[in-house]
Coordinates of N, CA and C and ligand atoms in Angstrom, one line a residue:
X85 N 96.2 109.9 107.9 CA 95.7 109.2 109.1 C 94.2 109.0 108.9
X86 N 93.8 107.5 109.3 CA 92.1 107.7 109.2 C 91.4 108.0 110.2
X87 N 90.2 107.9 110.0 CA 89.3 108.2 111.4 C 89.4 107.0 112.5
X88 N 89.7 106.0 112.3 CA 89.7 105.2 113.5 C 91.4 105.2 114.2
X89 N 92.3 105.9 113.7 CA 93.6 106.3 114.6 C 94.5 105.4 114.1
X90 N 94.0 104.3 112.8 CA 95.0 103.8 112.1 C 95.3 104.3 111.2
X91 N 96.9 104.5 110.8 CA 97.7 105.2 110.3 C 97.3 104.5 108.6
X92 N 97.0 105.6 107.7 CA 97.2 105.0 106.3 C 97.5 105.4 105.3
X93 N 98.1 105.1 104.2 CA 98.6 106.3 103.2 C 97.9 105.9 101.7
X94 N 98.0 106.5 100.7 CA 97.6 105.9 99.6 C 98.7 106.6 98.5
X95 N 98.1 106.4 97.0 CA 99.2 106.8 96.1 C 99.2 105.7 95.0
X96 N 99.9 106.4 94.1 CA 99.7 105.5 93.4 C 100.4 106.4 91.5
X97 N 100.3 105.9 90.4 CA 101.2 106.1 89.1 C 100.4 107.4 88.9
X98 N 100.8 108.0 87.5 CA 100.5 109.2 87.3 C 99.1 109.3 86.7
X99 N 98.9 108.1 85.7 CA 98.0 107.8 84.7 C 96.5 107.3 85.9
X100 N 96.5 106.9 86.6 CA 95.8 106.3 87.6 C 95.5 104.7 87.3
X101 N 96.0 104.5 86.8 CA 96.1 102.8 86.4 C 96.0 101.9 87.6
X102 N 97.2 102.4 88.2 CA 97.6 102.1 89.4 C 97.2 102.6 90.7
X103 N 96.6 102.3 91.7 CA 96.7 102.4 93.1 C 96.9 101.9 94.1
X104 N 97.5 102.2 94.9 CA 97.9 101.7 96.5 C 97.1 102.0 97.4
X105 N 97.1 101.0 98.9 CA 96.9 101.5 100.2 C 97.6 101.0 101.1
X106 N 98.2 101.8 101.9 CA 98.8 100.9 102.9 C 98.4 101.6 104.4
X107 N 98.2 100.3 104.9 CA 97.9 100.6 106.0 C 98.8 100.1 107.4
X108 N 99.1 101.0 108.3 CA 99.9 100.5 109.4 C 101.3 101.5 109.1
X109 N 102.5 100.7 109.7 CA 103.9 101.5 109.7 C 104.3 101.9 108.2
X110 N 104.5 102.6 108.2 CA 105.4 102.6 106.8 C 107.1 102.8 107.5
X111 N 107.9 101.9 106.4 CA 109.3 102.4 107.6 C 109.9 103.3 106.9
X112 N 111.3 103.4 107.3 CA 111.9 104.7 107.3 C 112.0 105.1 105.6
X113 N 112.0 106.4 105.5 CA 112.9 106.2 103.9 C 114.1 106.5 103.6
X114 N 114.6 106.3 102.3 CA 115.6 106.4 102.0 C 115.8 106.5 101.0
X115 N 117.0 106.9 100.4 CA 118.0 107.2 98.8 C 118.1 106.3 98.4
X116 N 118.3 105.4 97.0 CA 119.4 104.9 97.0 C 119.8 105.3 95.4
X117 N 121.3 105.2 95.9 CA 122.2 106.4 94.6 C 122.5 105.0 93.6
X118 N 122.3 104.1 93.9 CA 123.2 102.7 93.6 C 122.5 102.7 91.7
X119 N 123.5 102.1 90.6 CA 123.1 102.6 89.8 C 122.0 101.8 89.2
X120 N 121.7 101.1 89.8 CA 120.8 99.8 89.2 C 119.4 100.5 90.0
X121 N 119.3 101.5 90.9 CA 118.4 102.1 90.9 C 118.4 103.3 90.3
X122 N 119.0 103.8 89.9 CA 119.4 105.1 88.9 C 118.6 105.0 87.5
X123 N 119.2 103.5 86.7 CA 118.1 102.9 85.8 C 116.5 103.0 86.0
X124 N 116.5 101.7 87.1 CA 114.8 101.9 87.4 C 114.2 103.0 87.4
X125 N 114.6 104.0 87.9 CA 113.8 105.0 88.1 C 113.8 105.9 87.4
X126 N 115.3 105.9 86.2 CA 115.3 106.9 85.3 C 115.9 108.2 85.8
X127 N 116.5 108.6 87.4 CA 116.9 109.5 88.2 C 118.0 109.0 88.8
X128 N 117.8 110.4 89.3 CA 119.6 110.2 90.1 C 119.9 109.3 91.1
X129 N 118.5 109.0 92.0 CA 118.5 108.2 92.6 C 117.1 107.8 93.1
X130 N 117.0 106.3 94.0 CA 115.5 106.1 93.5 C 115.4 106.3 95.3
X131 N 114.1 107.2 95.2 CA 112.9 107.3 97.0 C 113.0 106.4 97.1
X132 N 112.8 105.3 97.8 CA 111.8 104.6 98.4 C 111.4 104.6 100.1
X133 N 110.0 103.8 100.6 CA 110.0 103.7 101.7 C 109.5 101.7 101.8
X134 N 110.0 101.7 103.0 CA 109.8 100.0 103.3 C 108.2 100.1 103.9
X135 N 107.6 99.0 102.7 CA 106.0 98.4 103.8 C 105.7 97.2 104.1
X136 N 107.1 96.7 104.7 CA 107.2 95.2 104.8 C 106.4 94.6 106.1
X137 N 106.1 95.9 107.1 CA 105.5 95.8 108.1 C 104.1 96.6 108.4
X138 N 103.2 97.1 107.1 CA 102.4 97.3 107.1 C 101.6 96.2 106.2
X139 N 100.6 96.6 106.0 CA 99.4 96.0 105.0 C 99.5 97.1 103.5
X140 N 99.7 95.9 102.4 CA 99.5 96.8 101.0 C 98.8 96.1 100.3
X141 N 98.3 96.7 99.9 CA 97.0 96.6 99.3 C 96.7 97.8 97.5
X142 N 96.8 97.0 96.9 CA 96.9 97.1 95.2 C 95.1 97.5 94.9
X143 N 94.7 98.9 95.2 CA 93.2 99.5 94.9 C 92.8 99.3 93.5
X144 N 93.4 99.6 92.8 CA 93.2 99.5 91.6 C 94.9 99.4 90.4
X145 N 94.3 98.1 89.7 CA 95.2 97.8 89.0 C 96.3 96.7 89.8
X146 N 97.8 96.9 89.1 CA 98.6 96.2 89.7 C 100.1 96.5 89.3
X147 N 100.7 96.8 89.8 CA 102.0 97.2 88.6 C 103.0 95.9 88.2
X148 N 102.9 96.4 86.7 CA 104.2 95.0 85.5 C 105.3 95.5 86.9
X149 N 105.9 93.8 86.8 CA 107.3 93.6 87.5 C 108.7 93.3 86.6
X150 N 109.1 94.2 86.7 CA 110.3 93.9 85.6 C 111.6 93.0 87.1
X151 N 111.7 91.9 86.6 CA 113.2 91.4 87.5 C 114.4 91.9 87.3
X152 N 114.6 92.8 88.1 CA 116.4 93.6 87.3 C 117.4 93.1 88.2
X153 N 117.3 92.0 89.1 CA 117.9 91.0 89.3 C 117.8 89.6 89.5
X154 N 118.5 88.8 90.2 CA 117.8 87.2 90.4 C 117.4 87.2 92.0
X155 N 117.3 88.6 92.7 CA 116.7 89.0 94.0 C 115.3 89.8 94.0
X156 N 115.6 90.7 93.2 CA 114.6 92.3 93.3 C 113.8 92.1 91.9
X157 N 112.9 92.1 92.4 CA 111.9 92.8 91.1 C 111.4 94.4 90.9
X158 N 111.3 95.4 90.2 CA 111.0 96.2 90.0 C 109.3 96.4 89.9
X159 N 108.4 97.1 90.3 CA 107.5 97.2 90.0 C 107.0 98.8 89.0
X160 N 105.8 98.7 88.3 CA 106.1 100.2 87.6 C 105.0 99.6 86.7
X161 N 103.7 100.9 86.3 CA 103.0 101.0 85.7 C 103.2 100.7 84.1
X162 N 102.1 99.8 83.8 CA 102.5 99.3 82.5 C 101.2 100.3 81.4
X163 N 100.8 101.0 81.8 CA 100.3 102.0 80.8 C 100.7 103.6 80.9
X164 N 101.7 103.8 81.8 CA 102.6 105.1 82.0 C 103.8 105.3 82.4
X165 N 103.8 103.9 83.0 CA 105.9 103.9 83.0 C 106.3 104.5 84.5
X166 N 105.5 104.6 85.0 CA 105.5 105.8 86.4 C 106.3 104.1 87.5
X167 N 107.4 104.4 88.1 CA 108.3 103.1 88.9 C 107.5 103.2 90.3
X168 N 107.4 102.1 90.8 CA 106.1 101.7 91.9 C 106.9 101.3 92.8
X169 N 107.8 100.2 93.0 CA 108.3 99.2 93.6 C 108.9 99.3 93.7
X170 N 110.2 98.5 94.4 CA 111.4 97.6 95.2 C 110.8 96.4 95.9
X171 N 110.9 95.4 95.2 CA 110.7 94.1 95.9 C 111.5 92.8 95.9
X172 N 112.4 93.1 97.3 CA 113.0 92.4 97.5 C 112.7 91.3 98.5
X173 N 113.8 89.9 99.0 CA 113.0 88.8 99.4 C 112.6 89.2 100.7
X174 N 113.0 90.4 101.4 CA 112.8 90.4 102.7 C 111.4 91.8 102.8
X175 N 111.0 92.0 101.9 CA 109.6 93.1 101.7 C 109.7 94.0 100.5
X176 N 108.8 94.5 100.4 CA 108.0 95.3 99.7 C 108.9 97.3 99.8
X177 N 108.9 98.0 99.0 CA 109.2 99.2 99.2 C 108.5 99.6 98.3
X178 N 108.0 101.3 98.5 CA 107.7 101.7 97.7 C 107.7 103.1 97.4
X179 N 108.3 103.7 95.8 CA 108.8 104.8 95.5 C 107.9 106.1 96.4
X180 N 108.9 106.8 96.9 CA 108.1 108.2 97.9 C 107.3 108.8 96.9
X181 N 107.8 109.2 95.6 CA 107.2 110.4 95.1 C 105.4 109.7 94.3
X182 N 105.3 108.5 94.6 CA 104.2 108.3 94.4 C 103.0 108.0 95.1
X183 N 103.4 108.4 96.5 CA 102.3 108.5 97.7 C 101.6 110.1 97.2
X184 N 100.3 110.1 97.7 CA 100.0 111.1 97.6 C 99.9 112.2 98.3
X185 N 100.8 112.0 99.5 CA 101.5 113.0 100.5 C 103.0 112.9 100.4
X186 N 103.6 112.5 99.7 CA 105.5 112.4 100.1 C 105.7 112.9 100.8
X187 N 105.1 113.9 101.2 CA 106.2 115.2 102.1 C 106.2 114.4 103.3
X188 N 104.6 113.5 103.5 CA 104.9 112.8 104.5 C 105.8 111.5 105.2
X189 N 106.7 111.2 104.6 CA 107.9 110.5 104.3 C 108.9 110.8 104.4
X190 N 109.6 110.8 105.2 CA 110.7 111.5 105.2 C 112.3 110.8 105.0
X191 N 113.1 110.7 104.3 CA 114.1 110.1 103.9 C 114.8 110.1 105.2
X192 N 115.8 109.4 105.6 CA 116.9 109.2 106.7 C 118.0 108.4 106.6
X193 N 118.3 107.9 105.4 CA 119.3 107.3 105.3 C 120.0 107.6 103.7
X194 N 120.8 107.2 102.9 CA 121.3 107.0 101.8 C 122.0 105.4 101.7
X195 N 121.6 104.9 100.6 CA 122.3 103.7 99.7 C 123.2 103.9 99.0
X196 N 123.8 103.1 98.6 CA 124.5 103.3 97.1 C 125.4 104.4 97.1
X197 N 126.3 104.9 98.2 CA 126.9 106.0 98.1 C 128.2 105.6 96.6
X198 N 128.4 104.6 96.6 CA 130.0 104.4 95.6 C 129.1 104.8 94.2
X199 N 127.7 105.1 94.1 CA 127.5 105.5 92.4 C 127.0 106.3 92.5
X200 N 127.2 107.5 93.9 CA 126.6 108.6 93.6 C 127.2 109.7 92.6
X201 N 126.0 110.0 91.9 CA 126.5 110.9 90.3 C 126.8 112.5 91.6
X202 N 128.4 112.9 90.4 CA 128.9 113.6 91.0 C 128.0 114.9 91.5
X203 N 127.4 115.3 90.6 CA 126.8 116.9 90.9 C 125.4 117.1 92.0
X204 N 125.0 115.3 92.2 CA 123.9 115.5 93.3 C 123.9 116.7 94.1
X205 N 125.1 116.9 95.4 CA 125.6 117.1 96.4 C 125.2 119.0 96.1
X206 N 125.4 119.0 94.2 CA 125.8 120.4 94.2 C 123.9 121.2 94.3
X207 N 123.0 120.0 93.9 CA 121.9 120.6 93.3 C 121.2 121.8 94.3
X208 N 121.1 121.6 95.5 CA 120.7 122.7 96.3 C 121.1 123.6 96.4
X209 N 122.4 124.0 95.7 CA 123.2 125.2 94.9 C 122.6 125.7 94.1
X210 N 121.8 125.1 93.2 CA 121.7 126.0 91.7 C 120.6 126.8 92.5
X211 N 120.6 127.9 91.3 CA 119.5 128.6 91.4 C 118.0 128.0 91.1
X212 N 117.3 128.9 91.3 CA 115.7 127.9 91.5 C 114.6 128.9 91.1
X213 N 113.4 128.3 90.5 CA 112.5 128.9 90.2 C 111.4 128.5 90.4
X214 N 110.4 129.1 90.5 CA 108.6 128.0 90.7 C 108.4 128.0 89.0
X215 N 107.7 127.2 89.0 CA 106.8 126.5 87.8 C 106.7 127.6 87.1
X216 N 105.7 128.7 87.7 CA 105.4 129.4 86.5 C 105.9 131.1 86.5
X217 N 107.3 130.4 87.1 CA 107.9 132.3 86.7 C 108.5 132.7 85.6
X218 N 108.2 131.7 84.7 CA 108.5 131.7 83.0 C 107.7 131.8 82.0
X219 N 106.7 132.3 82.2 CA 105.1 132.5 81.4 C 105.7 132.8 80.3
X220 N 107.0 133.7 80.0 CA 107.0 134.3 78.9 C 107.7 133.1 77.9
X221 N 108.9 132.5 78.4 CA 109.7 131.6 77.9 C 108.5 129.9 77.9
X222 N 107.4 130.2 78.7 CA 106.9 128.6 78.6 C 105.3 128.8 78.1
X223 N 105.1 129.5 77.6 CA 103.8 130.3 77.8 C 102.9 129.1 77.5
X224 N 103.1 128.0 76.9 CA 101.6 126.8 77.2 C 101.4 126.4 78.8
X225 N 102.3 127.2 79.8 CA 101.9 126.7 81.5 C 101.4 127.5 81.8
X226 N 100.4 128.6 80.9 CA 99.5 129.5 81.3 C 98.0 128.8 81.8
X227 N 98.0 127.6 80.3 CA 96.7 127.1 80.4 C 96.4 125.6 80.4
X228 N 97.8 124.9 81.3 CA 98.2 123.9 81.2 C 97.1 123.2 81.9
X229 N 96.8 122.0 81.4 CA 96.0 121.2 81.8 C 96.3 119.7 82.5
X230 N 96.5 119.4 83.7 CA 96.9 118.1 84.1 C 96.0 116.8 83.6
X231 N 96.7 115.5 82.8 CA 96.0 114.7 82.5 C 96.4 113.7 83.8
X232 N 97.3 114.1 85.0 CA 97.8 113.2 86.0 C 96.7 112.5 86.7
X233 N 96.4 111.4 87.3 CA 95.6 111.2 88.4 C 95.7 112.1 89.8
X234 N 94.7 112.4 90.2 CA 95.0 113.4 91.4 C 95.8 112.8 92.6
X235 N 96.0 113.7 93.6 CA 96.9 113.1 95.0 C 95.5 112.4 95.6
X236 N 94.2 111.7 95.2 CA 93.8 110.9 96.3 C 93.1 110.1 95.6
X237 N 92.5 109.6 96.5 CA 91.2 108.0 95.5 C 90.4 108.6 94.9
X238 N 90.1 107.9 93.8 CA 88.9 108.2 92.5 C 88.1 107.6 92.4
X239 N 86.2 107.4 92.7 CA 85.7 106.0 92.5 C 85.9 106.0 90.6
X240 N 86.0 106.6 90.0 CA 85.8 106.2 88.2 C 87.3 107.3 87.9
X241 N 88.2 106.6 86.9 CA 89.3 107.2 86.3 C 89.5 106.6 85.0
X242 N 89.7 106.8 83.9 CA 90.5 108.7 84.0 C 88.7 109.2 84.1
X243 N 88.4 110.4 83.7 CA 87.4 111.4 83.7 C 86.8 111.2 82.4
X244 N 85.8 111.8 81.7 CA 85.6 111.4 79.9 C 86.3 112.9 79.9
X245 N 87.3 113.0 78.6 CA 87.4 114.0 77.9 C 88.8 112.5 76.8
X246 N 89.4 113.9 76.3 CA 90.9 112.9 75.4 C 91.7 113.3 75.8
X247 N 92.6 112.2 75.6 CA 94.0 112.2 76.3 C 94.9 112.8 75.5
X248 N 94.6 113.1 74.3 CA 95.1 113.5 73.0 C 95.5 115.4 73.1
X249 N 96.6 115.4 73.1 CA 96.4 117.1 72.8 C 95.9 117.4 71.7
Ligands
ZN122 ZN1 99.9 104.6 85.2
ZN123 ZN1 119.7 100.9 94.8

């Protein structure tokens, strides 16, 4: 939220190539299992939220559009591959997990149920672990270093150092 009581979000690819702003509603979110978003996104199923009734606004950069039909274009960072988009003829969507709040988003519906992969349903079954309760089995997450862009705006990106391990 900003200081004048208009609602706004930002976000944007991993590399920082890319940034968003949107300002106003964001609409609801949602799943979708369908497998043509399975592709895009490389997952089981692709976030998104609709900003067909807000203002979006591309801060920095712009994301390649791949057309993965003769309706929808895909959008998605062309120097990290990080999926941006759903753009279909009736608005704009855009992947949850690349806001820099998701949590603030909250899914409410599902798509695509006829290609949902079977074990989705099971995953809140498995057992679970945080990041680093495997020091001994992962031990470079001792002194792991994020090259990601952070969760907010940057006036200069990336930082000077190398990107190179
Ligand atoms: Zn990127
Ligand atoms: Zn889909």
């Amino acid at each position: 939220m900003s200081l004048d009581n208009k609602p706004y979000y930002t976000g944007g690819c991993q590399c920082g190539a890319v940034r968003f702003r949107v300002e106003g509603k964001v609409g609801e979110g949602s799943v979708c299992h369908c497998r043509m978003c399975q592709k895009a996104s490389g997952n089981f199923y692709a976030a998104l939220a609709s900003v067909r009734e807000a203002k979006l606004t591309w801060t920095r950069g712009e994301p390649r559009r791949f057309a993965s039909s003769n309706h929808v274009r895909r959008g998605f960072c062309a120097a990290c591959g990080t999926p941006l988009t759903f753009e279909a003829p009736d608005g704009v969507a855009l992947a949850i997990g690349a806001f820099d709040d998701p949590a603030e988003i909250v899914p409410v519906i599902q798509w695509g149920l006829e290609a949902k992969l079977p074990y989705v349903d099971e995953i809140p079954a498995l057992p679970g672990e945080a990041t680093l309760s495997d020091l001994a089995g992962a031990p470079y997450l001792a002194d792991l270093v994020s090259y990601q862009h952070p969760d907010h705006d940057t006036e200069t990106w990336p930082p000077e150092r190398s990107n190179q391990p």
